[in-house]
Structure formats: structure tokens, C-alpha cells
Amino acid sequence: MPGKFEVYTDKKGEYRWRLKATNGRQIASSGEGYKARADCMKGIASLQKNAPGAKIIEEEAAPKKAPAKKKAVKKKS
């Protein structure tokens, strides 16, 4: 059984969607509210249409900076 889309209204009264896996865990969300339910449904339709062929791009982590060199401080007598 595939996952499911849930459409709901947020605290501002805007429509949002979330995609849940078969185990009930949320795996994606609209990320923005829609004033009209029809626009929310268009967002879901767009994802359903375009995601099957989506490429997976793995970004490389930025190189770590070398630790700062410590300088010895001479005590004044």
C-alpha cells in the first residue's frame, strides 16, 4: 500500500499538505500555506507528476577548516 497525502488547515486558516509513509511517519510537507484548497491540490498533483523521475543530488559537505594554530604567550615579568 502506498503512502498518502493529507490536506489540512493550519492556524492561519491556510491549506497545507503532508505526505505520510505507510508506517504513518511524515516524509514530506508543502512547506507553505495555500489560501485556496484548489491551489493546495495543484501542489499535490505537481509532486505526483514530477517526483517519479526526480534525480537524487547528493551535496558534498563543505571542507572542514584546519584548527587554528595556538600561539604561546610570553609572560611579562
Short mmCIF file of C-alpha atoms in Angstrom, two decimals:
data_model
loop_
_atom_site.label_atom_id
_atom_site.label_comp_id
_atom_site.label_asym_id
_atom_site.label_seq_id
_atom_site.Cartn_x
_atom_site.Cartn_y
_atom_site.Cartn_z
CA MET A 1 0.00 0.00 0.00
CA PRO A 2 1.49 3.39 -0.96
CA GLY A 3 1.77 6.39 1.32
CA LYS A 4 -0.95 9.01 1.50
CA PHE A 5 -1.35 12.76 1.21
CA GLU A 6 -3.23 14.55 3.98
CA VAL A 7 -4.74 18.00 3.39
CA TYR A 8 -5.40 20.16 6.45
CA THR A 9 -5.78 23.78 7.52
CA ASP A 10 -3.17 25.48 9.68
CA LYS A 11 -3.62 28.08 12.44
CA LYS A 12 -3.88 30.86 9.83
CA GLY A 13 -6.69 29.01 8.05
CA GLU A 14 -4.47 28.19 5.07
CA TYR A 15 -4.41 24.79 3.37
CA ARG A 16 -1.35 22.58 3.63
CA TRP A 17 -0.49 19.03 2.68
CA ARG A 18 1.76 16.40 4.19
CA LEU A 19 2.85 13.07 2.74
CA LYS A 20 2.87 10.15 5.13
CA ALA A 21 4.56 6.79 4.64
CA THR A 22 2.70 3.54 5.20
CA ASN A 23 4.05 3.45 8.77
CA GLY A 24 2.39 6.82 9.49
CA ARG A 25 5.58 8.88 9.59
CA GLN A 26 5.58 12.21 7.79
CA ILE A 27 8.08 12.20 4.94
CA ALA A 28 7.25 15.48 3.14
CA SER A 29 5.15 18.60 3.55
CA SER A 30 4.01 21.56 1.48
CA GLY A 31 6.32 23.96 3.30
CA GLU A 32 3.87 26.79 2.67
CA GLY A 33 0.21 27.53 3.21
CA TYR A 34 -2.24 27.96 0.34
CA LYS A 35 -5.16 30.39 0.54
CA ALA A 36 -7.28 28.20 -1.76
CA ARG A 37 -7.80 24.45 -1.39
CA ALA A 38 -7.58 24.11 -5.18
CA ASP A 39 -4.03 25.51 -5.12
CA CYS A 40 -3.07 23.03 -2.41
CA MET A 41 -4.44 20.20 -4.55
CA LYS A 42 -2.45 21.52 -7.54
CA GLY A 43 0.70 21.34 -5.41
CA ILE A 44 0.00 17.68 -4.64
CA ALA A 45 -0.73 16.95 -8.32
CA SER A 46 2.55 18.60 -9.33
CA LEU A 47 4.50 16.47 -6.89
CA GLN A 48 2.77 13.30 -8.07
CA LYS A 49 3.52 14.17 -11.70
CA ASN A 50 7.12 15.37 -11.36
CA ALA A 51 8.62 13.36 -8.50
CA PRO A 52 8.78 9.85 -10.03
CA GLY A 53 11.60 10.88 -12.37
CA ALA A 54 13.32 13.25 -9.97
CA LYS A 55 17.08 12.89 -9.78
CA ILE A 56 18.81 12.43 -6.45
CA ILE A 57 21.55 15.00 -5.96
CA GLU A 58 23.89 14.44 -3.05
CA GLU A 59 25.69 17.57 -1.98
CA GLU A 60 29.16 17.28 -0.57
CA ALA A 61 29.80 18.72 2.85
CA ALA A 62 31.94 21.83 2.94
CA PRO A 63 35.56 21.05 3.75
CA LYS A 64 36.42 21.37 7.40
CA LYS A 65 38.71 24.21 8.35
CA ALA A 66 42.03 23.33 9.88
CA PRO A 67 42.11 24.06 13.60
CA ALA A 68 43.53 27.46 14.45
CA LYS A 69 47.17 27.40 15.45
CA LYS A 70 47.79 28.22 19.07
CA LYS A 71 50.40 30.82 19.86
CA ALA A 72 52.44 30.82 23.00
CA VAL A 73 52.07 33.99 25.02
CA LYS A 74 55.14 35.25 26.85
CA LYS A 75 54.55 36.42 30.38
CA LYS A 76 55.89 39.83 31.26
CA SER A 77 57.88 39.93 34.46
#
